[in-house]
Every structure is written in C-alpha cells, then in structure tokens.
CSV table of C-alpha atoms and ligand atoms in Angstrom, one decimal:
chain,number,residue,atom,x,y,z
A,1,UNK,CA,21.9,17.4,-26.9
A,2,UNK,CA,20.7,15.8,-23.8
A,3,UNK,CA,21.5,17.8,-20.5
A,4,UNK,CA,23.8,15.1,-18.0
A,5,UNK,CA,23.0,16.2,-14.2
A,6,UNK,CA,26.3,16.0,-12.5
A,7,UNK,CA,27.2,12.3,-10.5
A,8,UNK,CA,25.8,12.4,-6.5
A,9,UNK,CA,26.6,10.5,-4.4
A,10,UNK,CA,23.9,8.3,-4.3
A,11,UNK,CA,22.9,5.3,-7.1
A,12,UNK,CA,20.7,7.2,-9.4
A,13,UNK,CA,21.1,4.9,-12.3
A,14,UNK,CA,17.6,2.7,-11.1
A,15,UNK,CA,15.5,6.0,-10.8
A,16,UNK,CA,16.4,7.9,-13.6
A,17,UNK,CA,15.3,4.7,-16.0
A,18,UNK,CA,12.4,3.6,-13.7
A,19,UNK,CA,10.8,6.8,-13.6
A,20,UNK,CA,7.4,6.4,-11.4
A,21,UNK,CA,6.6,5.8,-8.0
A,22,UNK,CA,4.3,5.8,-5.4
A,23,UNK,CA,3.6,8.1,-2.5
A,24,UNK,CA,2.0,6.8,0.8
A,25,UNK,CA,1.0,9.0,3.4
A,26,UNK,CA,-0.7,7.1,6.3
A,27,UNK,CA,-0.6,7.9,10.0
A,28,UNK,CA,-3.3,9.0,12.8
A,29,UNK,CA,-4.5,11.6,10.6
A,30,UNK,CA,-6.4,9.2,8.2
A,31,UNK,CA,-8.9,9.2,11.0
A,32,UNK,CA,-10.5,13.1,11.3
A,33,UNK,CA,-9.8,12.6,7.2
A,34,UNK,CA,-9.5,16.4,6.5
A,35,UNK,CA,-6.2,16.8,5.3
A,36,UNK,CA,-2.6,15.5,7.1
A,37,UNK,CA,-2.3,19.2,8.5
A,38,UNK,CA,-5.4,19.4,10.7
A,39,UNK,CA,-3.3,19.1,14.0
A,40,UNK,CA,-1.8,22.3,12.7
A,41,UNK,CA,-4.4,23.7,10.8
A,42,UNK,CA,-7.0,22.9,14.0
A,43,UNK,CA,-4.8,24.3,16.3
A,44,UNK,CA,-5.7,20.9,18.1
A,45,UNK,CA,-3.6,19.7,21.1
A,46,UNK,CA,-1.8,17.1,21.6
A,47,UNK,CA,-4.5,16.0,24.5
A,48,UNK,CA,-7.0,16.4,21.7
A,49,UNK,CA,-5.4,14.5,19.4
A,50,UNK,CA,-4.9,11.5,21.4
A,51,UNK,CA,-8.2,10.2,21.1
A,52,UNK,CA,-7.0,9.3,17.3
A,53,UNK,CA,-4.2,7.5,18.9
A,54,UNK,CA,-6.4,5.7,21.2
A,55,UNK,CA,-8.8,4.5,18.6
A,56,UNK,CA,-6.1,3.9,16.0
A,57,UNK,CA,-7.0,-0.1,14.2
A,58,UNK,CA,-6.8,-0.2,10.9
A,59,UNK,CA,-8.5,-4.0,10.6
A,60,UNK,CA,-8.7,-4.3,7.1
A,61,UNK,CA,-4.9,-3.1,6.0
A,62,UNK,CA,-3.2,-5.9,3.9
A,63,UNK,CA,0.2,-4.0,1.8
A,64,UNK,CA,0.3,-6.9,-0.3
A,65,UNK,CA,-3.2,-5.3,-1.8
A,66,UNK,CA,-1.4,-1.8,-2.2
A,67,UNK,CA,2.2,-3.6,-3.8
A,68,UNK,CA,-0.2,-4.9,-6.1
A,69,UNK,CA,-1.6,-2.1,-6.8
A,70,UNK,CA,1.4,0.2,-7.0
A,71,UNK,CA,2.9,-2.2,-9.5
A,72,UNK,CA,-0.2,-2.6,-11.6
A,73,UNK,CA,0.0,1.2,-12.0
A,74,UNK,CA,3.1,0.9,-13.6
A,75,UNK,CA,5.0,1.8,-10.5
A,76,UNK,CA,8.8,0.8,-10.1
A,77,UNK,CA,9.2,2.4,-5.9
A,78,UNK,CA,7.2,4.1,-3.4
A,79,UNK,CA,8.0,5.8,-0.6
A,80,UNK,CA,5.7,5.4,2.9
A,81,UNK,CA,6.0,7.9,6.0
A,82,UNK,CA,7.5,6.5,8.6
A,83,UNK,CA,6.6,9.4,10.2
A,84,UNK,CA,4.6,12.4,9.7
A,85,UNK,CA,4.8,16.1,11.2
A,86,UNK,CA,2.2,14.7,13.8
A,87,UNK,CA,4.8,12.2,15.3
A,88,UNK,CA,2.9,9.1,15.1
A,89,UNK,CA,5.4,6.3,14.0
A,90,UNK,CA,4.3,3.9,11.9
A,91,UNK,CA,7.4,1.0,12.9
A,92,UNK,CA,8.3,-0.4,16.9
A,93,UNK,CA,10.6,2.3,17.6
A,94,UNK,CA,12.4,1.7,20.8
A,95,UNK,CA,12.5,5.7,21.1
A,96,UNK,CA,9.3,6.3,21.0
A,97,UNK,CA,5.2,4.8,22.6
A,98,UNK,CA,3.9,7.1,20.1
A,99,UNK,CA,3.8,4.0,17.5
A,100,UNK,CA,1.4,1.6,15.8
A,101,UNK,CA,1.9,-0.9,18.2
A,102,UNK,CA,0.8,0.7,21.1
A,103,UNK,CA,-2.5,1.5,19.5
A,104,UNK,CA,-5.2,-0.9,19.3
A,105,UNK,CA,-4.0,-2.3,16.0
A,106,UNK,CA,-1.3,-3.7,18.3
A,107,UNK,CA,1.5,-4.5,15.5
A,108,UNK,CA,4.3,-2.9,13.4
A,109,UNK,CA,3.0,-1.3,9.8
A,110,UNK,CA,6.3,-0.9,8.1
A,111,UNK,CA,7.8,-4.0,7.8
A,112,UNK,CA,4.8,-5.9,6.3
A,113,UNK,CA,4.6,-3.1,3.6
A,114,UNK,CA,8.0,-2.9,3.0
A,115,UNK,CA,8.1,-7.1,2.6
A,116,UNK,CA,4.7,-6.8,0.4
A,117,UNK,CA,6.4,-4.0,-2.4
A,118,UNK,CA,9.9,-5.7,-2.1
A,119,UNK,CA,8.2,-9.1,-3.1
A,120,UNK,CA,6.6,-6.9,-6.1
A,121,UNK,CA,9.7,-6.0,-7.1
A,122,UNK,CA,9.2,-2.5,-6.2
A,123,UNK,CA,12.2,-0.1,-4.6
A,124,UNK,CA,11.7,0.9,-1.4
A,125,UNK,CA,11.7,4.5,-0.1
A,126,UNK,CA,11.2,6.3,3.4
A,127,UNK,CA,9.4,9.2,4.3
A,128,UNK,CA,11.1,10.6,7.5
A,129,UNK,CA,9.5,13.8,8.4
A,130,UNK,CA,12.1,16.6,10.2
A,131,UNK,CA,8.8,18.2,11.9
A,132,UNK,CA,7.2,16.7,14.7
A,133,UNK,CA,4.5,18.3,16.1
A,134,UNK,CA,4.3,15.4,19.3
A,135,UNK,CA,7.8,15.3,20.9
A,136,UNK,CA,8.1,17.4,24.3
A,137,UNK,CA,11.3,18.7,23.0
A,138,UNK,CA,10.1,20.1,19.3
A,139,UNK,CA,9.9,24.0,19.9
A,140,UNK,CA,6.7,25.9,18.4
A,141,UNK,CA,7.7,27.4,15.0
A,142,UNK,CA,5.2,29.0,12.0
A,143,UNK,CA,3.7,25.8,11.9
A,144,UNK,CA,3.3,24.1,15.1
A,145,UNK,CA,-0.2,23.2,16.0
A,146,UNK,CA,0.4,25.7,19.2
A,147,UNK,CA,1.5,28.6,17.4
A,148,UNK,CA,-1.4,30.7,19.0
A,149,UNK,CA,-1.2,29.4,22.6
A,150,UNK,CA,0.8,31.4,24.6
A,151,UNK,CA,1.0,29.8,27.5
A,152,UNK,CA,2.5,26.5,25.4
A,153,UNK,CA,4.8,29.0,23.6
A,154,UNK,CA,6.2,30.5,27.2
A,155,UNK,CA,7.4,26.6,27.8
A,156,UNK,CA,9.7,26.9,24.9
A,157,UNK,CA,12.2,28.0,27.6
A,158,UNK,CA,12.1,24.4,28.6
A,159,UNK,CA,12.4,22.4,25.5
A,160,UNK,CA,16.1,22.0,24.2
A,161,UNK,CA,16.0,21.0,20.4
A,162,UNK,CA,19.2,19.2,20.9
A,163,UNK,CA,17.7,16.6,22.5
A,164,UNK,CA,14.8,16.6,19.8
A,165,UNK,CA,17.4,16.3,17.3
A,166,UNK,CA,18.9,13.2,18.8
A,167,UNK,CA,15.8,11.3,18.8
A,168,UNK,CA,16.1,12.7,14.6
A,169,UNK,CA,18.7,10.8,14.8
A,170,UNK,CA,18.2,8.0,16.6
A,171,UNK,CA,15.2,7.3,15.0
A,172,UNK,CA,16.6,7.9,11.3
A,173,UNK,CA,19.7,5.1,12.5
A,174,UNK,CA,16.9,2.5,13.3
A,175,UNK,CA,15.0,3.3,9.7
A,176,UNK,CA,18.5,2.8,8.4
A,177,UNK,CA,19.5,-0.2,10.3
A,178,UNK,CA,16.5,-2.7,10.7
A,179,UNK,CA,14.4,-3.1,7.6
A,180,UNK,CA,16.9,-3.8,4.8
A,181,UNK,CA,18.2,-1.7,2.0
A,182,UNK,CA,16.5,1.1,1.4
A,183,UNK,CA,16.7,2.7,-1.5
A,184,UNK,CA,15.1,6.3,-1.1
A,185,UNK,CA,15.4,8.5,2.3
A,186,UNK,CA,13.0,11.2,1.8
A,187,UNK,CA,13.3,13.7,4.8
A,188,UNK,CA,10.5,16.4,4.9
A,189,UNK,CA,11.0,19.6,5.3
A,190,UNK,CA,12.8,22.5,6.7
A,191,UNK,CA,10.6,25.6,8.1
A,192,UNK,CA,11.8,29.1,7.7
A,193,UNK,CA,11.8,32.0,9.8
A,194,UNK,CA,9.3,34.3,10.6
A,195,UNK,CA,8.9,37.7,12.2
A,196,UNK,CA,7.1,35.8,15.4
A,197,UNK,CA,9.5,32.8,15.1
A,198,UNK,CA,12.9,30.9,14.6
A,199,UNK,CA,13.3,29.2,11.5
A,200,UNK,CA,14.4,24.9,11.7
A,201,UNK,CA,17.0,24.1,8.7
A,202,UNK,CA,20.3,22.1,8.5
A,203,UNK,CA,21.9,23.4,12.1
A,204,UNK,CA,18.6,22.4,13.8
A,205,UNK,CA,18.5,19.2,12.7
A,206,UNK,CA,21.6,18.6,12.5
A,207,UNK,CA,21.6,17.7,9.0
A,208,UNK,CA,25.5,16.5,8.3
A,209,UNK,CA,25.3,14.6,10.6
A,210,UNK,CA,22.4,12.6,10.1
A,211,UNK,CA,23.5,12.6,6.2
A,212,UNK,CA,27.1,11.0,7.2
A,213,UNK,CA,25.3,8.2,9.5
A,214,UNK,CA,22.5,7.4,7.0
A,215,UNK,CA,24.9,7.2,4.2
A,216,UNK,CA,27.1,5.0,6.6
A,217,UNK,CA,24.9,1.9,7.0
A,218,UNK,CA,22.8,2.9,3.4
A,219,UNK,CA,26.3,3.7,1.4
A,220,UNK,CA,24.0,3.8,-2.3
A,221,UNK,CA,21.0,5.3,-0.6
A,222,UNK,CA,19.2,8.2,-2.6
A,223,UNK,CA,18.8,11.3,0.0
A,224,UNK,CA,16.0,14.2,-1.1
A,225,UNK,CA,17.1,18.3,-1.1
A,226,UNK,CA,14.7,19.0,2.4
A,227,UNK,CA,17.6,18.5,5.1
A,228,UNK,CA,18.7,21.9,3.4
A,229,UNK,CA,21.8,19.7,2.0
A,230,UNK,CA,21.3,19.1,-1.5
A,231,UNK,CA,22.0,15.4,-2.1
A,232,UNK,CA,21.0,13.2,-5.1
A,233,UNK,CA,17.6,14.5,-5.9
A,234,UNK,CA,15.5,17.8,-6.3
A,235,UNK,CA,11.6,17.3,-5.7
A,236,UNK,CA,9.4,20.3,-6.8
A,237,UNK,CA,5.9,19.6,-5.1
A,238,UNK,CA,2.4,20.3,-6.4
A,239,UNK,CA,3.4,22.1,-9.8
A,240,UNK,CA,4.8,20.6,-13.3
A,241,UNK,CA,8.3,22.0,-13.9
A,242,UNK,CA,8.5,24.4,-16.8
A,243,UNK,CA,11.8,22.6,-18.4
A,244,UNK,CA,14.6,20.1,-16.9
A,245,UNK,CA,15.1,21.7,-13.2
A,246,UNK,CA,18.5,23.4,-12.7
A,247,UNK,CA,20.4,24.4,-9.6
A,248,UNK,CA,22.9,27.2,-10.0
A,249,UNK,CA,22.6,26.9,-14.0
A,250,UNK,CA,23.5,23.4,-13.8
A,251,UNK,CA,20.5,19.8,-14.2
A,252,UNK,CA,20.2,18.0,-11.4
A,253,UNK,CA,18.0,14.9,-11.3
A,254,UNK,CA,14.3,15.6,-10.0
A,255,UNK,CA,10.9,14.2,-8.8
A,256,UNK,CA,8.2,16.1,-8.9
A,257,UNK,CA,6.3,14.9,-6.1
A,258,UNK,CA,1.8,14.9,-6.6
A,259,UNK,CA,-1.3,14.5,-4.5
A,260,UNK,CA,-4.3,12.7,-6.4
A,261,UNK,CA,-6.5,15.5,-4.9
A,262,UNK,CA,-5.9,18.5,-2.5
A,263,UNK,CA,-4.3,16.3,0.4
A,264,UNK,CA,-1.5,14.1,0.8
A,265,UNK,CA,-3.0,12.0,3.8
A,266,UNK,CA,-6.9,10.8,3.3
A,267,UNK,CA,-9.1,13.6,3.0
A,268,UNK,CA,-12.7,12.0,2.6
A,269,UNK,CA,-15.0,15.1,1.1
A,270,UNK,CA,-11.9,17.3,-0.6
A,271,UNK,CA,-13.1,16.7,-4.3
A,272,UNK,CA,-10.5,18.2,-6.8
A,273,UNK,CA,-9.3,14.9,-7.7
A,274,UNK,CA,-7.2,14.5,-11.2
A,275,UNK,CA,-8.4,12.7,-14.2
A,276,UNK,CA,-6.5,9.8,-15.2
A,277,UNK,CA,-5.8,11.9,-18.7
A,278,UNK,CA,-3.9,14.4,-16.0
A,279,UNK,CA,-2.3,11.8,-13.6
A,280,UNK,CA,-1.0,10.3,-17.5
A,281,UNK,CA,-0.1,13.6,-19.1
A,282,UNK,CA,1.8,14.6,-15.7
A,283,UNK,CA,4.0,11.2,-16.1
A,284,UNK,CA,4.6,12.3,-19.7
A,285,UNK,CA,5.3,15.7,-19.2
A,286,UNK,CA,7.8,15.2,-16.2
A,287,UNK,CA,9.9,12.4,-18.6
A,288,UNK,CA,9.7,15.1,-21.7
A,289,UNK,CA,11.7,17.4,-18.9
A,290,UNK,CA,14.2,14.0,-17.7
A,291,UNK,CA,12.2,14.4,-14.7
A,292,UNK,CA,10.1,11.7,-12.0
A,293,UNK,CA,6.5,11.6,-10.4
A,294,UNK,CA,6.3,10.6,-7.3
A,295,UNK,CA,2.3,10.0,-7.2
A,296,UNK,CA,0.5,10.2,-3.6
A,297,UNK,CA,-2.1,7.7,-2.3
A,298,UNK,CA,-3.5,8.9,1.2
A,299,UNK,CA,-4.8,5.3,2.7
A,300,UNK,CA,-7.7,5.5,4.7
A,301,UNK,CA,-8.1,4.4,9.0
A,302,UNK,CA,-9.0,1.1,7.7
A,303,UNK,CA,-6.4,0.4,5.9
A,304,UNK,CA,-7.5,0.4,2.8
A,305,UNK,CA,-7.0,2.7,-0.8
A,306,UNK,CA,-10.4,4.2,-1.4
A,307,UNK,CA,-12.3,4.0,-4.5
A,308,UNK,CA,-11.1,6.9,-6.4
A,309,UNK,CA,-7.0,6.0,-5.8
A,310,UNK,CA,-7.9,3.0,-6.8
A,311,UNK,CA,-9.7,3.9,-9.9
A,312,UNK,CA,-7.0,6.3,-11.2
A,313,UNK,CA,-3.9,3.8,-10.2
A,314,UNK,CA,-5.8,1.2,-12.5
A,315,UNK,CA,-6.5,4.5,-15.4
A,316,UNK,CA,-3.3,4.8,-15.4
A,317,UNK,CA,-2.0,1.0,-15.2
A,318,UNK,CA,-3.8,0.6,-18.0
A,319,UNK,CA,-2.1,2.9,-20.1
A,320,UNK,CA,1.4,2.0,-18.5
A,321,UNK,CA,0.7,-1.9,-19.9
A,322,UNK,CA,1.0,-0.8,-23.5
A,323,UNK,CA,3.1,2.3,-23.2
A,324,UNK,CA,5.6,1.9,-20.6
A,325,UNK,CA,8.2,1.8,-23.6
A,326,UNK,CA,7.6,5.6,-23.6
A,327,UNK,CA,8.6,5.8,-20.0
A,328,UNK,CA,10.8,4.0,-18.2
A,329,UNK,CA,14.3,4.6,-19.8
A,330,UNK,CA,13.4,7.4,-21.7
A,331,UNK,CA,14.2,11.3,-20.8
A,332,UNK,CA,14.5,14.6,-22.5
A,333,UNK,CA,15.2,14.3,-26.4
A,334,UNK,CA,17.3,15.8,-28.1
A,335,UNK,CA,17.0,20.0,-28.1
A,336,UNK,CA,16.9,20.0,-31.9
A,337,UNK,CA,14.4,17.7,-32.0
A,338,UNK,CA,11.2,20.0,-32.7
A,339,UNK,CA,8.6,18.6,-30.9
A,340,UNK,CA,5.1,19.5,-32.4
A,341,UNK,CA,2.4,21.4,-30.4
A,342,UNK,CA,-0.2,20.0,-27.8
A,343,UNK,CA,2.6,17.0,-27.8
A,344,UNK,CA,5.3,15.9,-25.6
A,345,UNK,CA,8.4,13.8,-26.6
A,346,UNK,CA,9.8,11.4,-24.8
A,347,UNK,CA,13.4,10.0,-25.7
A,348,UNK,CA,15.2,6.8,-25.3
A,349,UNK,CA,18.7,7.0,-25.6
A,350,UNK,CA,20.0,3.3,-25.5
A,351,UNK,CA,17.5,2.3,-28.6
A,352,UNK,CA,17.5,5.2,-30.2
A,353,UNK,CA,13.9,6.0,-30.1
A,354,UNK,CA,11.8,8.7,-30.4
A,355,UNK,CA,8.2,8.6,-28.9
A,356,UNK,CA,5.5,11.2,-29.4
A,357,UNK,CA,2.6,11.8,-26.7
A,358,UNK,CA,-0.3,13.3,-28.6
A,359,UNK,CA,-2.2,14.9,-26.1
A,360,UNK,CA,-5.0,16.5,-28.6
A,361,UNK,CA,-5.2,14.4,-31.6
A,362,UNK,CA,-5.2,16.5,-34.9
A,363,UNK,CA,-7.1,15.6,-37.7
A,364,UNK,CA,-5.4,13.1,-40.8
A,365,UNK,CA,-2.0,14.8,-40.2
A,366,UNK,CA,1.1,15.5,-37.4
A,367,UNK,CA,3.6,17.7,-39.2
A,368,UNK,CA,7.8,16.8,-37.2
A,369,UNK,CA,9.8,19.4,-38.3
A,370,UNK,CA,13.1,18.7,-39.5
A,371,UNK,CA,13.0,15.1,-39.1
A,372,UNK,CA,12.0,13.4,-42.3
A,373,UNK,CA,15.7,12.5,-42.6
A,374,UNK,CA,16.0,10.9,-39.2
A,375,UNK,CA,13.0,8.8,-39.0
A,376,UNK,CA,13.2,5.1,-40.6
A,377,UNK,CA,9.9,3.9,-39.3
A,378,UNK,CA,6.9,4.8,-37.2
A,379,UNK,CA,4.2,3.0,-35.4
A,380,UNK,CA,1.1,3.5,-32.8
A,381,UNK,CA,2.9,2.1,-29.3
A,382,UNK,CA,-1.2,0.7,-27.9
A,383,UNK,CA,-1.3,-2.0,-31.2
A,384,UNK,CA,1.8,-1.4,-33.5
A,385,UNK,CA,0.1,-0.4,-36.2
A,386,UNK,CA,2.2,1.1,-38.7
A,387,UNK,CA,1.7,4.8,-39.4
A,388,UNK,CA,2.4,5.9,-43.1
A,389,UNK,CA,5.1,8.7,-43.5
A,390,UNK,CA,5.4,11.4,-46.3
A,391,UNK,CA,8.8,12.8,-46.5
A,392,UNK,CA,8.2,16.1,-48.6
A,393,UNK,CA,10.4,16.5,-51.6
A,394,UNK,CA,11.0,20.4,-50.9
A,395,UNK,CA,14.0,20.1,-49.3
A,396,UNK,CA,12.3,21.3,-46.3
A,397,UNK,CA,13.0,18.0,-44.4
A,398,UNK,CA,9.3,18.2,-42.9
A,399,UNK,CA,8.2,14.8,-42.2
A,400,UNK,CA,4.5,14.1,-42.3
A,401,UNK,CA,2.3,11.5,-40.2
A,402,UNK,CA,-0.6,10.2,-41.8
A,403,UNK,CA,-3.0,9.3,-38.7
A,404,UNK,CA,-6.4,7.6,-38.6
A,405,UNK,CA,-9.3,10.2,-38.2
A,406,UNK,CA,-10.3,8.4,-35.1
A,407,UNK,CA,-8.3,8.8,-31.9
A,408,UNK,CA,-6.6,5.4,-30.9
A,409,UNK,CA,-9.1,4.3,-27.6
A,410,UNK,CA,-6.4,5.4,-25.1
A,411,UNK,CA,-6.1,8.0,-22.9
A,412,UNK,CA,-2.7,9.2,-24.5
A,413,UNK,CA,-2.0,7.7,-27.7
A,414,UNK,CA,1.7,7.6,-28.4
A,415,UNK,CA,3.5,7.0,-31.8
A,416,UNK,CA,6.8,5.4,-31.8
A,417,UNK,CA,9.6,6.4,-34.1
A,418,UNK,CA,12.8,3.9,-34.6
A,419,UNK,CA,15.2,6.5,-35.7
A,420,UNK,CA,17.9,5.4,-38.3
A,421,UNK,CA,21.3,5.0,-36.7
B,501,FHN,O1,4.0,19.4,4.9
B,501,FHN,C1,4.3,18.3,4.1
B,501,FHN,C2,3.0,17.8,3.4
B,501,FHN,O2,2.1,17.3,4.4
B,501,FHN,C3,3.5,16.6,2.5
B,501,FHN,O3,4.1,15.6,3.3
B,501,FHN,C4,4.4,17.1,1.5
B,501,FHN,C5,4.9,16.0,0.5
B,501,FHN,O4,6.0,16.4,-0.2
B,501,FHN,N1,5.6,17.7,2.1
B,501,FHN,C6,5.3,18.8,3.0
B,501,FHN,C7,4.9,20.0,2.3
B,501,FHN,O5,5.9,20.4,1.4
C-alpha cells in the first residue's frame, strides 16, 4: 500500500513525478558573503547596508549558464527569490527603488533567468519572502536587524503593517501578472511571538487574501505551507524526514528544502559543504519517503555559481544521467515490500518497478525478503547488466542477489527489479 495525500488545489501531478529542483538565493547579500542573515545577524542598518546596494553589478551573471546547469543536474524546476528578508528585489518593480535596476548593474534579473530555465525546459518557481527587513512600514519583530535598537523600536508607533502588507500584495500581483506561468509560489516564512515581541502570521500578512489573488491570475499555481495556510505542499528545511510527512494523521505532498553548505545565500569561507554521495543519498531518501529536494545554490555578487556548486550539481548530474529511472516518477513502495538494510527503495507505480539504492555495498550477496515470488528480472540501472537471482526452495520466499564483489563505479549503485504483473 502506497499512502495517496489528499487532492489541493493546486496541479501537483508535474512535481510529484519530477521530483528535483533547484534553489536560488541571490540578492545584495551575495556581497558581505557571510550568510543571507547578516543584516539580522549584524545588527547592521539599513544606512549600513546600502553601501551593498550602491555597489551591487553582477558583470559576469549569464542564467542561461545556471539553466544549464540546473538541468544537467538532473533538475526538472527551481525556484529564485524574488525577494529576500533584506528587501532587495531582484525584478523592476513599480513599488519599489530598492531593485536590481537601480543598482549599477542597471537591468531586471528575473526575467532573463526565468526565459533561460523556461528554454531548458525547467518549471518555474518564485521565492517571495513575507519578511522584509527594508520597508519603512515592516515593524521590528524577533528577527529584525533592529531588534536591539531602541530608539528604532520606539518608531514602531509610526509604522502601520497594513500598509506593509499592501505592498505584500501588490508586489506578489506583479510576480503573478508579468512574467508568465508560474508554476511554484514559495512564500517565506511567518515569525512567531516572543516575550519582547508580536508575532507576523496569516492576519499580518494577510494571507487569504493574497492566496485568493495569486490563485486568481495563477489558477494551477503550487502555493508552499509558510503563509500559515496550508496549500498544496509541506517543506521541512534542513533535516531528512523520518517517513512520508503527515498533517493531522493524514500524507500530504512534501519538499524537503537543502543548503549545499551552512547558508542559503553565498557564504564564501562557511566550509561544511555535502559530498555528492549525501546531496545523492538525500534525493534517494526523500523519493523512498514520496517526498522532493529542493537543492540550494547561493550565486555569488558576480553572478556566477562558484566552484564547489558547480562541482556537486555536475556529481550529482552524473549520477541522474544513468539513474534518473529511479527518480522521477517513482515514490514510496509498497509497505510490504521489506526493504533491506543500509538501502533505500524507490517505487514506480506506472511500470511496475522496483529500484534498490545500495548505499553500502555488501559483499557477493543482497538478501529481499519475501520477494522471490514477485521479482521476474533484475539488473544494475549504470550498464544493465543482468544480476543473477537465487530463489530459495524453503518456502521462505527469500530472494537472493548475486552481486559483483566490486562496487559498480558510481556513487549510488542502484539495481532494477521488473516485477511480474
Ligand atoms: O530565513 C529563511 C532562510 O534564509 C532561507 O530562505 C530558508 C529557505 O527555506 N527559509 C527561511 C528559514 O526557514
């Protein structure tokens, strides 16, 4: 039995089969390089800041080089911030002069990189963030960048959130309105209360609202859980799920959402950066669970992915090539399948196919419990060559792989069962 999350109301059908995507995170922040928090975590003000606004000219950005990049990793949709917590806006928003085109770089980032994945074929998503630590009218809360300042705090009395959320909304209708379909709206986040400060959630923003408009001019649009509304998709962050999520007892469709490192937004000397066996075991083990992974590259002020994104979006491209068959399509199996230890199966419903991720390869022998009767053939996905079964005769329906001593050369090998109809 396979769990079936319950219809939403947006079209899911694309992301549950495509399965893998890509993160940007790209705004002023790219420039101090510590982390896309540092206004925050700094305590910097906004006068502070805008010397990364004024200096803002990312010369060598080209999205076709990322599309290509994205899709060569196996990627099927990404998702860009339009707009971070910091309020820099990456798009000519008539709202706003806090936006790319009133920095030296002079032009509009969004549409170029939007046309660029589009013409690889790739979905296309939106990072909106609900925070913004820039607009005159965004009160301090536990995270605000002026949290400690008293004398910014005292002019609460003069901001009116109201008119911050209009310019939510505003700004959400022209992401909605001017740059095609888009398939993904992934608002970020809602802050809670504290004992020194109000909380921002649903009222705040404003939430029904902005849900009823965006789904007005984007009627198929796939909206994220962070509006405090749940909508089409869950999206645990920075942690593998133990099993298929579930809200109130019930699955739900999910994306667990990754950093390559310990920032989201280019952080140039922050070193704990996954292997490409990881990045490739986290895509296995969220599609063993009928889950996503929404993979972050943080681009740097040039414009450019750095060496080590790079590096692990071509690891893991590399291993997609031969073994996307394992992925895209395929979900939880069956609960009484048994799937054998250090292993993850993966489960494709239309074809009937069983696929099983070895990630620490045994020696001669992989022992699949209960299945000798539900097996007809098995191969190794990276060559299709066959692997020899022995179905034991004690009635014990134990089938038996017989596996070369050597570990196939790739980072995951994966052996592919065509199960009898
Ligand atoms: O504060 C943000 C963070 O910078 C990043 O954008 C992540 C991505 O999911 N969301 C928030 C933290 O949960």
């Amino acid at each position: 039995m396979i769990p079936i999350p319950e219809k939403t109301p947006g079209n899911t059908e694309w992301f549950v089969h495509d399965r893998f995507g890509m993160f940007i995170h790209w705004g002023l922040y790219a420039m101090p390089a510590r982390h896309e928090w540092v206004k925050s975590y700094e305590r910097i003000s906004t006068e502070q800041y805008e010397k990364y606004f004024k200096f803002f000219n990312p010369d060598l950005y080209d999205p076709k080089v990322w599309a290509k990049a994205a899709k060569n990793a196996g990627m099927k949709y990404f998702v860009i911030t339009t707009k971070h917590h910091e309020g820099f806006c990456l798009w000519d928003s008539e709202y706003t002069s806090y936006k790319a085109t009133n920095t030296p770089y002079g032009k509009d980032l969004l549409k170029p990189v939007v046309d660029a994945f589009r013409e690889e074929g790739l979905k296309v998503g939106f990072y909106h963030s609900l925070l913004d630590w820039h607009h005159p009218h965004y009160t301090v809360d536990a995270n605000h960048p002026m949290r400690d300042n008293p004398e910014y705090i005292a002019r609460d009395k003069d901001r009116d959130l109201d008119i911050y959320a209009e310019y939510l909304y505003k700004q959400s209708e022209e992401l909605m309105t001017k740059f095609g379909q888009i398939d993904i709206l992934w608002y970020d986040f809602s802050v809670a209360k504290t004992t020194r400060f109000e909380g921002k959630g649903k009222d705040q923003w404003k939430s029904e609202k902005l849900i009823e408009m965006v789904r007005k001019h984007q009627p198929g649009i796939i909206i994220n859980d962070r509006t405090q509304i749940d909508q089409d998709i869950k999206t645990p962050e920075q942690y593998q799920p133990r099993e298929w999520l579930k809200v109130n007892g019930k699955p739900v469709i999910w994306e667990a959402c990754q950093t390559f490192s310990g920032a989201w937004g280019y952080h140039r000397d922050e070193e704990t950066w996954k292997s490409v066996d990881m990045l490739v075991q986290m895509l296995i083990d969220s599609v063993s669970k009928g889950g996503n992974l929404l993979l972050n590259v943080g681009p740097t002020a040039r414009g450019e992915f750095d060496d080590r994104a790079l590096e692990r979006l071509q690891g893991v491209g590399t291993w997609m090539k031969r073994h996307g068959r394992s992925i895209y399509g395929c979900t939880q199996a069956p609960s009484e399948f048994i799937c054998p230890k250090d292993s993850r199966y993966t489960y494709n419903p239309k074809t009937n196919t069983l696929y099983v991720h070895v990630f620490a390869w045994p020696f001669r022998h992989l022992f699949l419990d209960d299945m000798a009767d539900k097996v007809e053939y098995a191969q190794l996905l990276n060559d299709g060559s066959e692997i020899i079964m022995n179905k034991s005769s004690g009635g014990d329906n134990l089938l038996t792989l017989n596996l070369p001593v050597k570990k196939p050369g790739v980072t995951v090998p994966v052996i592919e069962l065509f199960l009898k109809k």
